[in-house]
Coordinates of C-alpha atoms in Angstrom, one line a residue:
Chain K
M1 CA -6.0 -20.1 82.3
A2 CA -6.9 -20.4 86.0
T3 CA -5.0 -18.3 88.4
H4 CA -2.9 -20.3 90.7
S5 CA -0.6 -20.1 93.7
K6 CA 3.0 -20.5 92.6
K7 CA 3.8 -23.0 95.4
V8 CA 4.3 -26.6 94.2
F9 CA 4.6 -29.7 96.5
M10 CA 7.0 -32.3 95.2
Q11 CA 6.6 -35.9 96.4
E12 CA 9.4 -38.3 95.7
V13 CA 8.5 -42.0 94.9
A14 CA 11.8 -43.5 93.6
T15 CA 12.6 -45.6 96.6
R16 CA 9.2 -47.3 96.5
D17 CA 7.8 -47.1 93.0
G18 CA 11.3 -47.2 91.4
F19 CA 13.2 -49.7 93.5
Q20 CA 10.3 -52.2 93.6
N21 CA 10.7 -52.7 89.9
E22 CA 14.4 -53.4 90.0
A23 CA 15.4 -57.0 89.3
Q24 CA 18.5 -56.8 91.5
F25 CA 18.0 -56.4 95.3
I26 CA 19.2 -53.0 96.5
A27 CA 21.0 -53.3 99.9
T28 CA 19.1 -51.8 102.8
E29 CA 22.0 -49.4 103.6
D30 CA 21.9 -48.1 100.0
K31 CA 18.1 -47.5 100.2
V32 CA 18.6 -45.7 103.5
R33 CA 21.4 -43.6 102.0
V34 CA 19.2 -42.6 99.1
V35 CA 16.2 -41.7 101.3
D36 CA 18.5 -39.7 103.7
A37 CA 19.9 -37.8 100.8
L38 CA 16.4 -37.1 99.4
S39 CA 15.3 -35.9 102.8
L40 CA 17.8 -33.0 102.4
C41 CA 16.5 -32.0 99.0
G42 CA 13.4 -30.1 100.0
F43 CA 10.6 -32.6 99.2
A44 CA 7.2 -32.2 100.8
K45 CA 6.8 -36.0 101.0
I46 CA 8.9 -39.1 100.3
E47 CA 7.3 -42.5 99.6
V48 CA 9.9 -44.6 101.4
T49 CA 8.9 -48.2 100.8
S50 CA 6.0 -50.6 100.7
F51 CA 4.4 -52.9 103.3
T52 CA 3.2 -55.4 100.8
S53 CA 4.0 -59.1 101.5
P54 CA 7.7 -59.7 101.1
K55 CA 6.8 -62.7 98.9
A56 CA 4.9 -60.5 96.5
I57 CA 7.5 -57.8 96.3
P58 CA 10.9 -59.2 97.5
A59 CA 12.7 -56.0 96.4
L60 CA 11.1 -54.2 99.3
R61 CA 11.2 -57.0 101.9
D62 CA 13.3 -54.8 104.2
A63 CA 10.6 -52.2 104.7
E64 CA 10.8 -52.2 108.5
D65 CA 14.6 -51.9 108.5
V66 CA 14.6 -49.0 106.0
M67 CA 11.9 -47.2 108.0
H68 CA 13.8 -47.6 111.3
Q69 CA 17.2 -46.6 109.9
I70 CA 16.3 -43.5 107.9
K71 CA 17.1 -40.1 109.4
R72 CA 13.8 -38.1 109.2
Q73 CA 13.9 -34.4 108.6
P74 CA 11.3 -32.0 110.0
G75 CA 8.9 -30.7 107.4
V76 CA 9.1 -33.9 105.3
E77 CA 6.3 -36.4 105.4
Y78 CA 7.3 -40.1 105.2
T79 CA 4.7 -42.2 103.5
V80 CA 4.6 -45.9 102.6
L81 CA 2.4 -48.1 100.5
V82 CA -0.1 -50.1 102.5
P83 CA -2.1 -52.9 100.8
N84 CA -4.0 -54.5 103.7
V85 CA -4.5 -54.5 107.5
R86 CA -1.4 -56.7 108.0
G87 CA 0.6 -54.1 106.1
A88 CA -1.0 -51.3 108.1
E89 CA 0.0 -53.0 111.4
R90 CA 3.6 -53.3 110.2
A91 CA 3.6 -49.7 108.9
L92 CA 2.1 -48.2 112.0
S93 CA 4.8 -50.0 114.1
C94 CA 7.3 -47.9 112.2
G95 CA 5.8 -44.5 112.9
I96 CA 4.8 -43.6 109.4
D97 CA 3.3 -40.1 108.7
E98 CA 1.0 -41.4 105.9
A99 CA -0.4 -44.6 104.5
N100 CA -0.7 -44.7 100.8
L101 CA -3.5 -47.0 99.6
V102 CA -3.9 -48.2 96.0
M103 CA -6.7 -49.5 93.8
S104 CA -7.4 -49.4 90.2
M105 CA -10.2 -47.5 88.4
S106 CA -10.3 -50.2 85.7
E107 CA -11.8 -53.6 86.8
T108 CA -9.4 -55.5 84.5
H109 CA -6.3 -53.7 85.7
N110 CA -7.3 -54.2 89.3
R111 CA -7.7 -57.9 88.7
S112 CA -4.5 -58.0 86.8
N113 CA -2.4 -56.0 89.2
L114 CA -4.0 -56.8 92.6
R115 CA -5.7 -60.1 91.8
M116 CA -8.9 -58.9 93.3
T117 CA -12.1 -57.3 92.0
R118 CA -12.4 -53.6 92.7
E119 CA -15.1 -54.4 95.3
Q120 CA -12.8 -56.7 97.1
S121 CA -10.0 -54.1 97.0
F122 CA -12.4 -51.4 98.3
E123 CA -13.5 -53.7 101.2
Q124 CA -9.8 -54.4 102.0
L125 CA -8.9 -50.8 102.0
R126 CA -11.9 -49.9 104.0
Q127 CA -10.6 -52.2 106.7
V128 CA -7.2 -50.4 106.5
V129 CA -8.8 -47.0 106.9
A130 CA -10.7 -48.3 109.9
A131 CA -7.5 -49.7 111.4
I132 CA -5.7 -46.4 111.0
S133 CA -8.5 -43.9 111.7
G134 CA -8.1 -42.1 115.0
S135 CA -4.3 -42.3 114.9
R136 CA -2.2 -39.3 113.8
V137 CA -1.4 -41.1 110.5
A138 CA -2.8 -39.6 107.3
I139 CA -4.4 -41.7 104.6
N140 CA -4.0 -41.2 100.9
I141 CA -5.8 -43.2 98.2
S142 CA -4.0 -43.6 94.9
L143 CA -6.4 -44.3 92.1
S144 CA -4.5 -46.3 89.4
T145 CA -5.4 -46.0 85.7
T146 CA -7.5 -42.9 86.3
F147 CA -6.5 -41.6 82.8
G148 CA -6.9 -44.9 81.0
C149 CA -6.3 -48.7 81.3
P150 CA -3.9 -50.5 78.9
M151 CA -6.4 -53.3 78.7
E152 CA -9.8 -51.6 78.8
G153 CA -9.0 -48.2 77.3
D154 CA -10.5 -45.0 78.5
V155 CA -11.9 -44.8 82.0
S156 CA -14.8 -42.4 82.4
E157 CA -14.6 -39.3 84.6
D158 CA -17.9 -40.5 86.2
E159 CA -16.3 -43.8 87.3
V160 CA -13.3 -42.0 88.8
M161 CA -15.6 -39.6 90.7
R162 CA -17.7 -42.5 91.9
W163 CA -14.7 -44.1 93.6
L164 CA -13.5 -40.7 95.0
D165 CA -16.9 -40.3 96.6
R166 CA -16.7 -43.7 98.2
F167 CA -13.3 -43.0 99.7
A168 CA -14.4 -39.5 100.8
D169 CA -17.4 -41.2 102.5
I170 CA -15.1 -43.4 104.7
G171 CA -13.1 -40.3 105.7
V172 CA -10.2 -40.3 103.2
K173 CA -9.0 -36.7 102.7
R174 CA -6.1 -37.2 100.3
A175 CA -6.2 -38.7 96.8
T176 CA -3.7 -39.2 94.0
L177 CA -4.9 -39.4 90.4
C178 CA -2.5 -41.9 88.8
D179 CA -1.6 -42.1 85.1
T180 CA -0.3 -45.6 85.6
T181 CA 0.8 -46.3 82.1
G182 CA 1.2 -42.9 80.5
M183 CA -2.2 -42.5 78.8
A184 CA -3.0 -39.1 80.2
Y185 CA -3.0 -36.0 77.9
P186 CA -3.2 -32.4 78.9
S187 CA -6.9 -31.5 78.1
Q188 CA -8.0 -34.7 79.8
V189 CA -5.9 -33.9 82.8
R190 CA -7.4 -30.4 83.1
S191 CA -10.9 -31.7 82.9
M192 CA -10.4 -34.5 85.4
A193 CA -8.5 -32.1 87.8
S194 CA -11.2 -29.5 87.6
R195 CA -14.1 -32.0 88.2
A196 CA -12.3 -33.7 91.1
Q197 CA -11.6 -30.5 92.9
Q198 CA -15.1 -29.2 92.3
L199 CA -16.7 -32.3 93.8
H200 CA -14.2 -32.6 96.6
P201 CA -13.0 -29.1 97.5
D202 CA -11.7 -30.3 100.8
M203 CA -9.6 -33.1 99.4
A204 CA -5.8 -32.7 98.8
F205 CA -5.1 -34.0 95.3
T206 CA -1.8 -35.2 93.9
M207 CA -1.1 -36.0 90.3
H208 CA 1.1 -39.0 89.5
F209 CA 2.2 -39.0 85.8
H210 CA 4.2 -41.4 83.7
N211 CA 6.2 -40.2 80.8
T212 CA 5.6 -43.3 78.7
R213 CA 4.2 -41.3 75.8
S214 CA 6.3 -38.1 76.4
M215 CA 3.4 -36.1 78.0
A216 CA 4.3 -36.0 81.7
Q217 CA 5.7 -32.5 81.7
A218 CA 2.8 -31.1 79.6
N219 CA 0.4 -32.9 81.9
A220 CA 2.1 -31.3 85.0
L221 CA 1.5 -27.8 83.5
A222 CA -2.1 -28.7 82.7
S223 CA -2.6 -29.8 86.3
L224 CA -1.3 -26.5 87.5
S225 CA -3.5 -24.6 85.2
A226 CA -6.4 -26.4 86.8
G227 CA -5.2 -25.8 90.3
I228 CA -3.6 -29.1 91.4
N229 CA -0.1 -28.3 92.6
R230 CA 1.1 -31.6 94.2
F231 CA 3.1 -34.1 92.1
D232 CA 4.6 -37.5 92.6
A233 CA 7.8 -37.9 90.6
S234 CA 10.6 -40.4 90.6
L235 CA 14.3 -39.5 90.9
G236 CA 16.0 -40.3 87.5
G237 CA 12.6 -41.3 86.1
I238 CA 13.1 -44.8 87.5
G239 CA 10.2 -47.2 87.8
G240 CA 8.9 -48.6 84.6
C241 CA 5.7 -49.5 82.8
P242 CA 5.4 -53.3 82.1
Y243 CA 3.3 -52.6 79.0
A244 CA 6.0 -50.6 77.2
P245 CA 9.4 -52.3 77.5
G246 CA 12.2 -49.7 77.1
A247 CA 9.8 -46.7 77.3
S248 CA 10.0 -44.2 80.1
G249 CA 7.9 -44.9 83.2
N250 CA 7.5 -42.5 86.1
A251 CA 7.8 -38.7 85.5
C252 CA 11.4 -37.8 86.3
T253 CA 11.7 -35.6 89.4
E254 CA 14.7 -33.5 88.2
D255 CA 13.2 -32.9 84.8
M256 CA 9.9 -31.7 86.4
V257 CA 11.6 -29.5 89.1
H258 CA 13.8 -27.9 86.4
M259 CA 10.8 -27.0 84.2
L260 CA 8.6 -25.9 87.0
E261 CA 11.2 -23.6 88.5
L262 CA 11.8 -22.0 85.1
E263 CA 8.0 -21.5 84.9
G264 CA 8.2 -19.5 88.1
F265 CA 6.9 -22.1 90.5
D266 CA 8.5 -22.6 93.9
T267 CA 9.0 -26.4 94.2
G268 CA 11.2 -26.0 97.4
V269 CA 13.5 -28.6 95.9
D270 CA 17.3 -27.9 95.5
L271 CA 18.0 -29.1 92.0
N272 CA 21.7 -29.4 92.4
K273 CA 21.4 -31.6 95.5
L274 CA 18.8 -33.6 93.6
L275 CA 21.1 -34.2 90.7
E276 CA 23.9 -35.3 93.0
V277 CA 21.6 -38.1 94.3
S278 CA 20.4 -38.9 90.8
R279 CA 24.0 -39.3 89.6
T280 CA 24.4 -42.2 92.0
L281 CA 21.5 -44.2 90.6
P282 CA 22.9 -45.8 87.5
T283 CA 25.7 -47.5 89.5
L284 CA 23.3 -48.4 92.3
I285 CA 20.7 -50.0 90.0
G286 CA 23.0 -51.2 87.3
H287 CA 21.5 -49.6 84.3
D288 CA 21.0 -46.2 82.5
I289 CA 18.1 -44.1 83.7
P290 CA 15.6 -42.0 81.7
S291 CA 16.5 -38.7 83.3
Q292 CA 17.1 -36.1 80.6
L293 CA 18.5 -33.5 83.0
L294 CA 21.1 -35.7 84.4
K295 CA 22.6 -36.1 80.9
A296 CA 22.1 -32.5 79.7
G297 CA 22.4 -30.5 83.0
P298 CA 20.3 -27.5 83.9
R299 CA 19.8 -25.1 80.9
L300 CA 22.3 -22.5 82.1
A301 CA 25.1 -25.0 83.0
L302 CA 27.3 -23.6 80.2
H303 CA 30.0 -25.2 78.1
P304 CA 33.3 -23.7 77.1
A305 CA 33.6 -22.4 73.6
P306 CA 36.0 -24.3 71.3
E307 CA 39.5 -22.7 71.0
Y308 CA 39.1 -22.0 67.3
T309 CA 36.1 -19.7 67.8
R310 CA 38.6 -17.0 68.9
D311 CA 40.4 -17.2 65.6
V312 CA 37.3 -16.5 63.5
K313 CA 37.4 -13.0 62.1
Chain X
M1 CA -5.1 -18.7 76.6
A2 CA -5.2 -17.2 73.1
T3 CA -7.8 -18.6 70.7
H4 CA -6.2 -20.5 67.9
S5 CA -7.0 -22.4 64.8
K6 CA -6.9 -26.1 65.3
K7 CA -4.9 -26.8 62.1
V8 CA -1.2 -27.6 62.7
F9 CA 1.5 -27.9 60.0
M10 CA 4.1 -30.6 60.7
Q11 CA 7.5 -30.4 59.0
E12 CA 9.7 -33.5 59.0
V13 CA 13.4 -33.0 59.4
A14 CA 14.8 -36.5 60.1
T15 CA 16.4 -37.1 56.7
R16 CA 18.4 -33.9 57.0
D17 CA 18.8 -33.0 60.7
G18 CA 18.7 -36.6 61.8
F19 CA 20.8 -38.4 59.1
Q20 CA 23.5 -35.7 59.0
N21 CA 24.4 -36.7 62.6
E22 CA 24.8 -40.4 61.9
A23 CA 28.3 -41.7 62.0
Q24 CA 27.6 -44.5 59.5
F25 CA 26.7 -43.4 55.9
I26 CA 23.1 -44.2 55.0
A27 CA 22.8 -45.5 51.4
T28 CA 21.1 -43.2 49.0
E29 CA 18.4 -45.7 48.2
D30 CA 17.5 -45.9 51.9
K31 CA 17.3 -42.2 52.2
V32 CA 15.0 -42.1 49.2
R33 CA 12.9 -44.8 50.6
V34 CA 12.4 -43.0 53.9
V35 CA 11.6 -39.7 52.2
D36 CA 9.1 -41.4 49.8
A37 CA 7.4 -43.1 52.8
L38 CA 7.3 -39.8 54.7
S39 CA 5.8 -38.1 51.6
L40 CA 2.7 -40.3 52.1
C41 CA 2.3 -39.5 55.8
G42 CA 0.6 -36.1 55.4
F43 CA 3.4 -33.7 56.2
A44 CA 3.2 -30.0 55.1
K45 CA 7.0 -30.0 54.4
I46 CA 9.9 -32.4 54.4
E47 CA 13.5 -31.2 54.8
V48 CA 15.1 -33.7 52.5
T49 CA 18.8 -33.0 52.7
S50 CA 21.5 -30.4 52.9
F51 CA 23.6 -28.7 50.2
T52 CA 26.5 -28.1 52.4
S53 CA 29.9 -29.0 51.2
P54 CA 30.3 -32.8 51.0
K55 CA 33.6 -32.4 52.8
A56 CA 31.9 -30.7 55.7
I57 CA 29.0 -33.1 56.0
P58 CA 29.9 -36.3 54.1
A59 CA 26.8 -38.0 55.5
L60 CA 24.7 -35.9 53.0
R61 CA 27.1 -35.9 50.1
D62 CA 24.5 -37.5 47.9
A63 CA 22.1 -34.5 48.2
E64 CA 21.6 -34.2 44.4
D65 CA 21.0 -37.9 43.9
V66 CA 18.4 -38.0 46.7
M67 CA 16.6 -34.9 45.4
H68 CA 16.5 -36.4 41.9
Q69 CA 15.3 -39.9 43.0
I70 CA 12.5 -39.1 45.4
K71 CA 8.9 -39.3 44.3
R72 CA 7.3 -36.0 45.2
Q73 CA 3.7 -35.8 46.3
P74 CA 1.4 -32.9 45.6
G75 CA 0.7 -30.8 48.7
V76 CA 4.1 -31.5 50.2
E77 CA 6.8 -28.9 50.1
Y78 CA 10.4 -30.2 49.7
T79 CA 13.0 -28.0 51.4
V80 CA 16.8 -28.3 51.8
L81 CA 19.4 -26.7 53.8
V82 CA 21.4 -24.1 51.8
P83 CA 24.5 -22.6 53.4
N84 CA 25.9 -20.4 50.6
V85 CA 25.6 -19.4 46.9
R86 CA 27.3 -22.6 45.7
G87 CA 24.8 -24.7 47.7
A88 CA 22.0 -22.5 46.3
E89 CA 23.0 -23.2 42.8
R90 CA 23.2 -27.0 43.5
A91 CA 19.8 -26.9 45.2
L92 CA 18.1 -24.8 42.5
S93 CA 19.3 -27.3 39.9
C94 CA 17.3 -29.9 41.8
G95 CA 14.0 -28.1 41.7
I96 CA 13.6 -27.4 45.4
D97 CA 10.4 -25.8 46.8
E98 CA 12.2 -24.0 49.6
A99 CA 15.7 -23.1 50.7
N100 CA 16.3 -23.2 54.4
L101 CA 19.1 -20.8 55.5
V102 CA 20.7 -21.0 59.0
M103 CA 22.6 -18.7 61.3
S104 CA 22.9 -18.5 65.0
M105 CA 21.6 -15.9 67.4
S106 CA 24.6 -16.4 69.6
E107 CA 27.9 -15.0 68.3
T108 CA 29.9 -17.8 70.0
H109 CA 27.6 -20.5 68.7
N110 CA 27.8 -19.1 65.1
R111 CA 31.6 -19.1 65.3
S112 CA 31.6 -22.6 66.8
N113 CA 29.1 -24.1 64.4
L114 CA 29.6 -22.2 61.2
R115 CA 33.2 -20.8 61.7
M116 CA 32.1 -17.3 60.8
T117 CA 31.0 -14.2 62.6
R118 CA 27.3 -13.5 62.6
E119 CA 28.0 -10.6 60.2
Q120 CA 29.8 -12.9 57.8
S121 CA 27.0 -15.4 58.0
F122 CA 24.4 -12.7 57.3
E123 CA 26.4 -11.4 54.3
Q124 CA 26.7 -14.9 52.9
L125 CA 23.0 -15.6 53.4
R126 CA 22.1 -12.2 51.8
Q127 CA 23.9 -13.4 48.7
V128 CA 21.9 -16.6 48.8
V129 CA 18.7 -14.6 49.1
A130 CA 19.7 -12.5 46.1
A131 CA 20.6 -15.6 44.1
I132 CA 17.2 -17.1 44.8
S133 CA 14.9 -14.1 44.8
G134 CA 12.7 -13.9 41.7
S135 CA 12.5 -17.7 41.3
R136 CA 9.5 -19.6 42.6
V137 CA 11.6 -21.0 45.4
A138 CA 10.6 -19.9 48.9
I139 CA 13.2 -18.9 51.5
N140 CA 13.2 -19.7 55.2
I141 CA 15.6 -18.5 57.8
S142 CA 16.3 -20.7 60.7
L143 CA 17.6 -18.8 63.7
S144 CA 19.7 -21.2 65.8
T145 CA 20.0 -20.8 69.6
T146 CA 17.0 -18.4 69.7
F147 CA 16.1 -19.7 73.2
G148 CA 19.7 -19.9 74.6
C149 CA 23.2 -20.8 73.7
P150 CA 25.1 -23.6 75.5
M151 CA 28.2 -21.4 75.6
E152 CA 26.8 -17.9 76.1
G153 CA 23.6 -18.6 78.0
D154 CA 20.4 -16.7 77.4
V155 CA 19.9 -14.8 74.2
S156 CA 17.8 -11.6 74.5
E157 CA 14.4 -11.3 72.7
D158 CA 15.7 -8.0 71.4
E159 CA 18.7 -9.7 69.7
V160 CA 16.4 -12.3 68.0
M161 CA 14.0 -9.5 66.9
R162 CA 17.0 -7.5 65.5
W163 CA 18.0 -10.4 63.2
L164 CA 14.4 -11.1 62.2
D165 CA 14.1 -7.5 61.2
R166 CA 17.3 -7.8 59.1
F167 CA 16.0 -10.9 57.3
A168 CA 12.6 -9.3 56.8
D169 CA 14.3 -6.3 55.3
I170 CA 15.9 -8.4 52.6
G171 CA 12.6 -10.0 51.7
V172 CA 12.6 -13.2 53.8
K173 CA 9.0 -14.2 54.6
R174 CA 9.5 -17.4 56.6
A175 CA 11.4 -17.9 59.8
T176 CA 12.1 -20.8 62.2
L177 CA 12.8 -20.1 65.8
C178 CA 15.2 -22.9 66.8
D179 CA 15.8 -24.3 70.2
T180 CA 19.1 -25.8 69.1
T181 CA 20.1 -27.5 72.4
G182 CA 16.9 -27.8 74.3
M183 CA 17.1 -24.7 76.5
A184 CA 13.6 -23.3 75.7
Y185 CA 10.9 -23.4 78.3
P186 CA 7.1 -22.8 77.9
S187 CA 6.7 -19.2 79.3
Q188 CA 9.8 -18.1 77.3
V189 CA 8.4 -19.7 74.2
R190 CA 5.1 -17.9 74.6
S191 CA 6.8 -14.6 75.1
M192 CA 9.1 -15.0 72.1
A193 CA 6.3 -16.3 69.9
S194 CA 4.0 -13.4 70.7
R195 CA 6.6 -10.8 70.2
A196 CA 7.9 -12.2 66.9
Q197 CA 4.4 -12.4 65.4
Q198 CA 3.5 -8.9 66.7
L199 CA 6.5 -7.4 65.0
H200 CA 6.2 -9.5 61.8
P201 CA 2.5 -10.3 61.3
D202 CA 3.2 -11.3 57.7
M203 CA 5.9 -13.8 58.4
A204 CA 5.2 -17.5 58.6
F205 CA 6.9 -18.8 61.8
T206 CA 8.0 -22.3 62.6
M207 CA 9.0 -23.6 66.0
H208 CA 11.9 -26.1 66.1
F209 CA 12.3 -27.7 69.5
H210 CA 14.7 -30.2 71.0
N211 CA 13.7 -32.5 73.8
T212 CA 17.1 -32.4 75.5
R213 CA 15.6 -31.3 78.8
S214 CA 12.2 -33.0 78.4
M215 CA 10.3 -29.8 77.4
A216 CA 9.7 -30.2 73.7
Q217 CA 6.1 -31.2 74.1
A218 CA 5.2 -28.6 76.7
N219 CA 6.9 -26.0 74.4
A220 CA 4.8 -27.1 71.4
L221 CA 1.6 -26.5 73.4
A222 CA 3.0 -23.1 74.6
S223 CA 3.6 -22.1 70.9
L224 CA 0.1 -23.1 70.0
S225 CA -1.3 -21.0 72.8
A226 CA 0.6 -18.1 71.4
G227 CA -0.6 -18.7 67.9
I228 CA 2.3 -20.5 66.1
N229 CA 1.1 -23.7 64.6
R230 CA 4.1 -24.9 62.4
F231 CA 6.5 -27.3 63.9
D232 CA 9.7 -29.0 62.8
A233 CA 10.1 -32.5 64.3
S234 CA 12.2 -35.5 63.6
L235 CA 11.0 -39.0 63.0
G236 CA 12.0 -41.2 66.0
G237 CA 13.5 -38.1 67.6
I238 CA 16.7 -38.7 65.8
G239 CA 19.3 -36.0 65.5
G240 CA 21.3 -35.3 68.6
C241 CA 22.7 -32.5 70.6
P242 CA 26.5 -32.6 70.8
Y243 CA 26.4 -30.8 74.2
A244 CA 24.4 -33.6 75.9
P245 CA 25.7 -37.1 75.0
G246 CA 23.0 -39.6 75.4
A247 CA 20.2 -37.1 75.9
S248 CA 17.3 -36.7 73.4
G249 CA 17.8 -34.2 70.6
N250 CA 15.1 -33.2 68.1
A251 CA 11.5 -33.2 69.2
C252 CA 10.1 -36.6 68.1
T253 CA 7.5 -36.4 65.3
E254 CA 5.3 -39.3 66.4
D255 CA 5.3 -38.2 70.0
M256 CA 4.3 -34.7 69.0
V257 CA 1.6 -35.8 66.5
H258 CA 0.1 -38.2 69.0
M259 CA -0.2 -35.5 71.7
L260 CA -1.4 -32.8 69.3
E261 CA -4.1 -35.0 67.9
L262 CA -5.3 -35.9 71.4
E263 CA -5.4 -32.2 72.2
G264 CA -7.8 -31.8 69.3
F265 CA -5.4 -30.4 66.7
D266 CA -5.5 -31.5 63.1
T267 CA -1.9 -32.3 62.1
G268 CA -2.8 -33.9 58.9
V269 CA -0.4 -36.7 59.7
D270 CA -1.3 -40.4 59.6
L271 CA 0.2 -41.6 62.9
N272 CA 0.0 -45.3 62.0
K273 CA 1.8 -44.8 58.7
L274 CA 4.4 -42.6 60.5
L275 CA 5.0 -45.4 63.1
E276 CA 5.6 -47.9 60.3
V277 CA 8.4 -45.7 58.9
S278 CA 9.8 -45.0 62.4
R279 CA 9.9 -48.7 63.1
T280 CA 12.5 -49.1 60.2
L281 CA 14.9 -46.5 61.7
P282 CA 16.7 -48.5 64.4
T283 CA 17.9 -51.1 61.9
L284 CA 18.7 -48.4 59.3
I285 CA 20.8 -46.3 61.6
G286 CA 22.1 -49.1 63.8
H287 CA 21.0 -47.8 67.2
D288 CA 18.0 -47.3 69.4
I289 CA 16.0 -44.1 68.9
P290 CA 14.4 -41.7 71.5
S291 CA 10.8 -42.2 70.2
Q292 CA 8.6 -43.0 73.2
L293 CA 5.6 -43.7 71.0
L294 CA 7.4 -46.4 69.0
K295 CA 8.0 -48.3 72.2
A296 CA 4.6 -47.6 73.9
G297 CA 2.3 -47.4 71.0
P298 CA -0.6 -44.9 70.8
R299 CA -2.5 -44.7 74.1
L300 CA -5.5 -46.7 72.9
A301 CA -3.4 -49.5 71.3
L302 CA -4.7 -52.0 74.0
H303 CA -3.1 -55.1 75.5
P304 CA -4.8 -58.4 76.2
A305 CA -5.6 -59.0 79.9
P306 CA -3.7 -61.9 81.5
E307 CA -5.6 -65.2 81.6
Y308 CA -5.8 -65.3 85.4
T309 CA -7.8 -62.1 85.6
R310 CA -10.9 -64.2 84.6
D311 CA -10.5 -66.4 87.6
V312 CA -10.5 -63.6 90.1
K313 CA -13.8 -63.6 91.9

């Protein structure tokens, strides 16, 4: 097992990746309240919202309002999803810290999800990079379906490395390897993580896992053993996978923080504060959430013994 | 990471550990059907039922009938839970391959769950061992709350080793380290597994995890890295944890088999056959089950691309 620093950077995505999937519109003031509460939990980064077209994702049509109303905390980076130059202009006017760009490693998934070829997506994102470069705003590229496509199947490491190279060539210094539909498994994660870092030692890599097939936590440990210590995760595990109705989607922040702290990593996140925020989600979004830790509590949150145990002799 | 054989032994517990927690009685013929289907999936062992008092666990009051009606397959061991000498006599009359004995590593949990002190439990199990010894029936001791007690908190490794020693002294050669309420975490599992095997190199160890806090899969990989390659798991993840209503209970067999096969282990289990059996559970028990794989399918069970993806150009 590789030696590793014990510091872990947690990046919360619930208000973007979670809320965008909710059928019911979440009021702007509620979104702001959740972001503000998350800002006090100790995250390295929060993905606040998305500057996609309000027609495409009406759930996040209040992106500007949310960005203007949140109370930013020093030490926390505020990132947003930016799909195109129009979105970049809107986002820049809100003083974002980072723009998160997305395209898919699978041609079919890119066409399905973004309705463009990958070449068209790359060209569009190249323009976004050009529009942002020179400002103080950082740029992150999120590579969807890095660990497999639900329509095409496996994606080769070579293909992922090819796109990483292209983004590195246009000056992008941050990349997220996304397991969009929960196809990643630990040995694959270790291999992909090792190769990506070897080829791009100056790039800051994030891992974005889904728990669709119950491997998000094992994959996080595999990443750490290969030296990647930045994770996206979603409060309560909200944010689904359209290919597996009823299955878990995004890796759950509180489940991941709980495990990583037990494993001796310093996530910087206050688990109790985090659980307080998670506890407000089911009412806010109107349905149960996949979080295991919210139901079970941290492992040493003890229960009283039944009365009769005293009478056993 | 320790070198390890790639063979893994899967032991199915759903018809005992799962069904005993169901409020609604499952008809004997349905239990038999499930066991018979599981017998064809490639398990090393199946825990069929429990010879506890029918008053204590009415859900399994048909233990003799189930044992007599199932069609046993060569190569599969059929084990049952045996709490006392009366249960042992009933079980022996059914031609079991193994008797699974249980006591708790936490005094409070033993009093709460078994209504005896641990000393009283040990004495009762010693009598069971004496009653069975000399027959061709194997004996396994399952040590509950090995990785923590929901009422007492952490259980020390020394305490677990002390009880392992006592059972080894009376001739028990198989032991299961049980994470009864999902408190185990990977580094703890590696440490406990290493020490147990070091002190008892001739004992066959099984790991029994619960996914209550989303760590069952990571714990399974931790066990394997420490050289323990036998796992209990429950079809569909059925069988709950009374301390965490709504949370997952037993590690889910199909989720574990899917991951272990991807990691290059040979579980011997036919995942497709297994999923066919799992698919019958929600109707049989009348509620949804925690299985992720049943909802999402194996990672390479692909979906068709939407029509419009062809028109993207």
